[in-house]
Short mmCIF file of C-alpha atoms in Angstrom, two decimals:
data_model
loop_
_atom_site.label_atom_id
_atom_site.label_comp_id
_atom_site.label_asym_id
_atom_site.label_seq_id
_atom_site.Cartn_x
_atom_site.Cartn_y
_atom_site.Cartn_z
CA MET A 1 -8.86 -19.91 -7.66
CA ARG A 2 -8.99 -15.66 -7.84
CA PRO A 3 -5.62 -14.44 -9.07
CA ILE A 4 -3.29 -11.94 -7.56
CA ALA A 5 -3.04 -8.68 -9.41
CA VAL A 6 0.35 -6.96 -9.62
CA THR A 7 0.60 -3.52 -9.97
CA GLY A 8 3.42 -1.97 -11.68
CA ALA A 9 3.92 -4.71 -13.11
CA LEU A 10 6.72 -3.78 -16.03
CA GLY A 11 8.76 -2.44 -13.42
CA GLN A 12 11.57 -4.68 -11.83
CA LEU A 13 10.09 -5.86 -9.07
CA GLY A 14 6.38 -6.08 -10.10
CA SER A 15 8.21 -7.88 -13.06
CA GLU A 16 10.03 -10.28 -10.88
CA LEU A 17 6.64 -10.71 -8.72
CA CYS A 18 4.69 -11.65 -12.01
CA ARG A 19 7.63 -14.42 -12.91
CA GLN A 20 7.59 -16.19 -9.55
CA ILE A 21 3.84 -16.14 -9.13
CA GLY A 22 3.14 -17.33 -12.49
CA ALA A 23 -0.37 -17.97 -13.92
CA ASP A 24 -1.87 -16.46 -11.17
CA ALA A 25 -0.24 -12.97 -11.91
CA VAL A 26 -2.04 -10.38 -13.62
CA GLY A 27 0.11 -7.66 -14.30
CA LEU A 28 -1.37 -3.71 -14.46
CA ASP A 29 1.10 -0.74 -15.84
CA LEU A 30 0.78 2.12 -17.61
CA PRO A 31 -0.92 3.07 -20.08
CA HIS A 32 -3.86 0.92 -19.54
CA PHE A 33 -4.14 1.19 -15.91
CA ASN A 34 -3.59 4.37 -14.17
CA LEU A 35 -3.35 4.56 -10.07
CA THR A 36 -4.50 8.14 -9.94
CA ALA A 37 -7.86 7.48 -12.05
CA ARG A 38 -10.68 6.21 -9.53
CA ARG A 39 -12.84 4.66 -11.32
CA SER A 40 -10.85 2.98 -14.01
CA VAL A 41 -8.88 1.21 -10.77
CA LEU A 42 -12.30 0.14 -9.36
CA ASP A 43 -13.73 -0.79 -12.65
CA ARG A 44 -10.81 -2.77 -13.58
CA LEU A 45 -9.55 -4.70 -9.90
CA GLY A 46 -13.88 -5.08 -9.90
CA GLU A 47 -13.38 -7.07 -13.37
CA ILE A 48 -10.07 -8.58 -12.54
CA ARG A 49 -11.86 -9.77 -8.64
CA PRO A 50 -8.48 -10.64 -7.42
CA ARG A 51 -7.44 -12.28 -3.99
CA ALA A 52 -4.77 -9.90 -3.74
CA VAL A 53 -3.25 -6.43 -5.07
CA ILE A 54 0.26 -5.90 -4.77
CA ASN A 55 1.21 -2.57 -5.46
CA THR A 56 4.78 -2.00 -6.62
CA ALA A 57 3.76 0.76 -8.76
CA ALA A 58 4.76 4.40 -7.21
CA TYR A 59 6.63 7.56 -8.10
CA THR A 60 10.10 7.41 -7.13
CA GLY A 61 12.30 10.39 -8.76
CA VAL A 62 13.07 11.67 -5.19
CA ASP A 63 14.81 14.89 -6.40
CA GLN A 64 12.32 15.36 -9.12
CA ALA A 65 9.60 14.92 -6.09
CA GLN A 66 10.92 18.29 -4.85
CA ARG A 67 9.64 19.81 -8.04
CA GLU A 68 6.20 18.48 -8.81
CA PRO A 69 4.69 17.14 -5.52
CA ASP A 70 1.35 16.99 -6.21
CA ARG A 71 2.02 14.58 -9.19
CA CYS A 72 4.28 12.60 -6.44
CA ARG A 73 1.39 12.65 -3.85
CA ALA A 74 -1.61 11.70 -6.29
CA ILE A 75 0.68 8.18 -7.10
CA ASN A 76 2.09 7.53 -3.79
CA ALA A 77 -1.08 8.43 -1.59
CA GLY A 78 -3.58 9.00 -3.93
CA GLY A 79 -3.40 6.12 -5.60
CA VAL A 80 -2.83 3.52 -3.24
CA ALA A 81 -5.99 5.28 -1.63
CA HIS A 82 -7.96 3.99 -4.79
CA LEU A 83 -6.40 0.57 -4.42
CA ALA A 84 -7.42 0.08 -1.04
CA ASP A 85 -11.09 1.25 -1.73
CA ALA A 86 -11.14 -1.43 -4.39
CA CYS A 87 -9.99 -4.09 -2.34
CA ARG A 88 -12.53 -3.78 0.08
CA ARG A 89 -15.20 -4.04 -2.08
CA ILE A 90 -14.03 -6.97 -3.35
CA ASP A 91 -12.19 -8.54 -0.25
CA ALA A 92 -8.87 -8.64 -1.49
CA VAL A 93 -6.00 -8.03 0.46
CA LEU A 94 -3.77 -5.26 -0.28
CA VAL A 95 0.44 -5.85 -0.24
CA GLN A 96 1.75 -1.45 -0.27
CA ILE A 97 5.52 -1.83 -1.27
CA SER A 98 7.08 1.32 0.91
CA THR A 99 10.75 2.13 1.89
CA ASP A 100 13.02 2.92 4.07
CA TYR A 101 12.55 6.48 3.52
CA VAL A 102 10.03 6.97 6.21
CA PHE A 103 12.45 7.02 8.61
CA GLY A 104 16.03 9.16 8.76
CA GLY A 105 15.30 12.33 10.96
CA ASP A 106 17.58 10.87 13.34
CA ALA A 107 20.97 11.74 12.03
CA ALA A 108 22.60 10.20 14.92
CA ARG A 109 20.98 6.84 15.10
CA ARG A 110 22.85 3.40 14.51
CA SER A 111 20.78 0.83 15.41
CA PRO A 112 18.00 -0.44 12.59
CA TYR A 113 14.65 0.62 12.46
CA ARG A 114 11.48 -1.22 14.10
CA GLU A 115 8.30 -1.45 12.65
CA THR A 116 7.04 0.29 15.84
CA ASP A 117 9.41 3.34 15.37
CA PRO A 118 7.78 6.45 14.83
CA PRO A 119 8.20 7.62 11.06
CA ALA A 120 10.11 11.03 10.15
CA PRO A 121 10.39 11.29 6.70
CA GLN A 122 12.25 13.98 4.73
CA GLY A 123 11.48 15.39 1.79
CA VAL A 124 8.28 15.02 -0.95
CA TYR A 125 9.11 11.60 -1.86
CA ALA A 126 9.34 10.23 1.72
CA ALA A 127 6.55 11.78 3.02
CA THR A 128 4.20 10.80 -0.02
CA LYS A 129 5.34 7.33 1.00
CA LEU A 130 4.06 7.34 4.22
CA GLU A 131 0.55 8.57 3.14
CA GLY A 132 0.32 5.55 0.85
CA GLU A 133 1.07 3.05 4.05
CA ARG A 134 -1.93 5.20 6.06
CA SER A 135 -3.92 4.74 2.79
CA ALA A 136 -3.10 1.27 2.35
CA ALA A 137 -4.20 0.82 6.20
CA ALA A 138 -7.72 1.50 5.30
CA CYS A 139 -8.43 -1.80 3.90
CA ARG A 140 -8.83 -4.34 6.68
CA ARG A 141 -6.47 -7.14 4.97
CA HIS A 142 -3.65 -5.40 4.41
CA PHE A 143 0.47 -5.47 4.31
CA VAL A 144 3.12 -2.61 4.27
CA VAL A 145 6.29 -3.88 3.35
CA ARG A 146 8.96 -1.66 3.39
CA THR A 147 12.21 -2.16 1.39
CA CYS A 148 15.30 -0.40 0.35
CA GLY A 149 17.79 0.07 -2.35
CA LEU A 150 16.09 -2.14 -4.71
CA TYR A 151 18.17 -4.17 -7.46
CA GLY A 152 17.22 -6.38 -9.87
CA HIS A 153 16.78 -7.32 -13.59
CA PRO A 154 15.05 -3.98 -14.97
CA GLY A 155 11.98 -4.16 -16.49
CA PRO A 156 10.37 -2.69 -19.16
CA ARG A 157 9.25 0.45 -17.69
CA SER A 158 12.00 0.50 -14.78
CA PRO A 159 14.15 3.54 -14.47
CA GLY A 160 17.16 0.93 -13.45
CA ASN A 161 18.60 0.95 -10.60
CA PHE A 162 22.16 1.68 -8.74
CA VAL A 163 23.69 -1.94 -9.45
CA GLU A 164 23.15 -0.81 -13.64
CA THR A 165 23.73 2.88 -12.99
CA MET A 166 27.29 2.01 -11.57
CA LEU A 167 28.15 -0.36 -14.12
CA ARG A 168 27.06 2.11 -17.02
CA LEU A 169 29.13 4.93 -15.48
CA ALA A 170 32.13 2.63 -14.94
CA ARG A 171 32.21 1.85 -19.09
CA GLU A 172 31.77 5.85 -19.61
CA ARG A 173 34.25 7.41 -16.91
CA ASP A 174 37.35 6.15 -15.11
CA HIS A 175 36.32 7.84 -11.88
CA LEU A 176 33.34 8.11 -10.05
CA ARG A 177 32.21 9.97 -7.01
CA VAL A 178 29.90 7.86 -4.50
CA VAL A 179 28.05 9.05 -1.40
CA ASP A 180 29.65 7.45 1.81
CA ASP A 181 27.87 8.88 4.94
CA GLN A 182 24.36 7.38 4.20
CA LEU A 183 24.27 4.00 5.85
CA CYS A 184 20.93 1.66 4.56
CA THR A 185 20.74 -2.39 3.14
CA PRO A 186 20.12 -2.40 -0.87
CA SER A 187 18.07 -4.95 -1.50
CA TYR A 188 17.91 -7.88 -4.63
CA VAL A 189 14.28 -8.06 -6.04
CA VAL A 190 14.14 -11.95 -6.58
CA HIS A 191 14.69 -12.22 -2.76
CA VAL A 192 11.92 -9.50 -1.70
CA ALA A 193 9.28 -10.77 -4.44
CA ALA A 194 9.65 -14.37 -2.91
CA ALA A 195 9.55 -12.65 0.99
CA VAL A 196 6.10 -10.69 -0.36
CA ARG A 197 4.88 -14.10 -1.50
CA PHE A 198 5.63 -16.00 1.83
CA LEU A 199 3.79 -12.92 3.55
CA LEU A 200 0.67 -13.50 1.28
CA SER A 201 0.56 -17.06 2.40
CA THR A 202 -0.24 -16.09 5.70
CA ASP A 203 -3.01 -13.95 7.50
CA ARG A 204 0.10 -12.19 9.55
CA TYR A 205 -1.11 -8.85 8.12
CA GLY A 206 0.46 -4.90 9.38
CA THR A 207 3.83 -3.73 8.65
CA TYR A 208 7.45 -5.56 7.76
CA HIS A 209 10.79 -4.88 6.87
CA VAL A 210 12.06 -6.63 4.25
CA VAL A 211 15.56 -6.54 3.49
CA ASN A 212 18.56 -8.32 2.51
CA THR A 213 20.94 -8.61 6.16
CA GLY A 214 23.75 -6.43 6.91
CA GLU A 215 24.49 -2.33 6.30
CA THR A 216 26.76 -0.54 3.86
CA THR A 217 27.14 2.83 2.51
CA TRP A 218 26.37 3.21 -1.44
CA TYR A 219 30.20 3.74 -1.75
CA ARG A 220 31.12 0.23 0.13
CA PHE A 221 28.00 -0.99 -2.07
CA ALA A 222 29.87 0.49 -5.34
CA GLU A 223 33.03 -0.92 -3.64
CA ALA A 224 31.43 -4.52 -4.17
CA ILE A 225 30.05 -4.00 -7.04
CA PHE A 226 33.29 -3.46 -9.35
CA GLN A 227 35.08 -5.76 -6.95
CA ILE A 228 32.25 -8.58 -7.83
CA ALA A 229 32.21 -7.89 -11.55
CA GLY A 230 36.09 -7.34 -11.93
CA ILE A 231 36.08 -3.84 -12.58
CA ARG A 232 38.87 -1.60 -12.08
CA ILE A 233 38.14 1.89 -11.59
CA ALA A 234 38.90 5.00 -9.14
CA LEU A 235 36.35 5.47 -6.95
CA GLU A 236 36.22 8.90 -4.63
CA PRO A 237 34.09 8.70 -1.23
CA VAL A 238 32.34 11.98 -0.84
CA THR A 239 29.78 13.06 1.87
CA THR A 240 25.75 13.89 0.89
CA ALA A 241 26.66 17.55 1.20
CA GLN A 242 29.16 17.43 -1.08
CA TYR A 243 27.17 15.25 -3.95
CA GLY A 244 24.49 18.26 -3.49
CA LEU A 245 21.65 16.46 -4.27
CA PRO A 246 18.31 18.51 -3.97
CA ALA A 247 16.15 16.36 -1.93
CA PRO A 248 17.23 15.16 1.37
CA ARG A 249 18.33 11.19 2.29
CA PRO A 250 18.36 9.64 5.16
CA ALA A 251 21.81 9.51 7.03
CA TYR A 252 20.74 5.95 8.43
CA SER A 253 17.40 3.92 7.50
CA VAL A 254 18.38 0.02 8.27
CA LEU A 255 15.39 -1.97 8.97
CA ASP A 256 15.29 -4.45 11.46
CA THR A 257 13.75 -7.68 10.12
CA ALA A 258 12.85 -9.25 13.17
CA LYS A 259 9.40 -9.46 12.67
CA TYR A 260 9.50 -11.17 9.37
CA HIS A 261 11.89 -13.57 10.95
CA SER A 262 9.55 -14.13 13.34
CA LEU A 263 6.77 -15.74 10.93
CA PRO A 264 6.96 -19.66 10.95
CA GLY A 265 8.56 -20.76 7.42
CA SER A 266 9.38 -17.38 6.76
CA LEU A 267 12.18 -17.07 3.78
CA PRO A 268 15.67 -16.11 4.86
CA MET A 269 17.23 -12.72 3.79
CA PRO A 270 21.03 -13.18 2.59
CA PRO A 271 23.79 -11.14 3.66
CA TRP A 272 23.54 -8.03 0.94
CA ARG A 273 26.98 -8.96 -0.48
CA ASP A 274 25.90 -12.19 -1.43
CA ALA A 275 22.77 -11.14 -3.00
CA LEU A 276 24.50 -9.02 -4.80
CA ARG A 277 27.11 -11.94 -6.25
CA LYS A 278 23.66 -13.26 -6.86
CA TYR A 279 22.45 -10.71 -9.23
CA LEU A 280 25.63 -10.37 -10.90
CA ASP A 281 26.02 -14.17 -11.93
CA ALA A 282 22.20 -13.76 -12.96
CA ARG A 283 22.89 -10.61 -14.77
CA GLN A 284 25.79 -12.48 -17.09
CA ASP A 285 24.17 -15.25 -17.90
CA LEU A 286 20.45 -13.19 -19.12
CA GLY A 287 22.31 -10.82 -20.60
CA PRO A 288 23.47 -7.21 -19.50
CA ALA A 289 20.68 -5.04 -18.65
CA ASN A 290 20.05 -1.29 -20.52
CA GLU A 291 22.87 -1.96 -22.76
#
């Protein structure tokens, strides 16, 4: 059987996918695999001839993207176009991992976004991820999987995640300010990876929202992290404006997963608090990340 290629294999979602897929996985990442080099992408995937390519590689520096939009676009849009081209040539399925940030233009919204809702990206990162979705659609057999706030045991090239950042900052400070006016659903990579694998077992191509269940703010998520971990620290809720980040963020980007769950045999996505507890328990077993 032809293998499954996972790009961004050294990141937290890519490494988790490789772990779950096992011997059938071929992990691809820098420096030996560069999404922005079209000829290299076509040649390498032509050699491997995978039955599917799962693209977890991305430029994820939301604020930095405002300063270097060309580089962000080359990876998040141009790189996906190269993958779609390669997948068409070798008759492979393309799975493009995308983000809740393609929404967020409606600050007053308080109902989860469906796949059919019109995107309204804010900022360079969000816009280029939407461009990447459209590039992926050039491949006839494709999935676009939108998810949110991923966390898990960091891979070798992972920049970290919100959970690890909070735990690190709690060791360095006795007071933290956390944004409390952005509603979303942080999601555990173990659950997202399993859902991606399930989708690949079907031929129900298209766009899907895959996140844990429920919604929270980053402040309430931080509260849960410290409560479950047994850490005492002073937390101060602040607004996005008070925090003063360079790039805009969605005020509301909760995703509706009804389409994914309508598929026969789809795997459950546990509530976000249960998923967080599962990660923190696993983290203790594996040893603290990035320490």
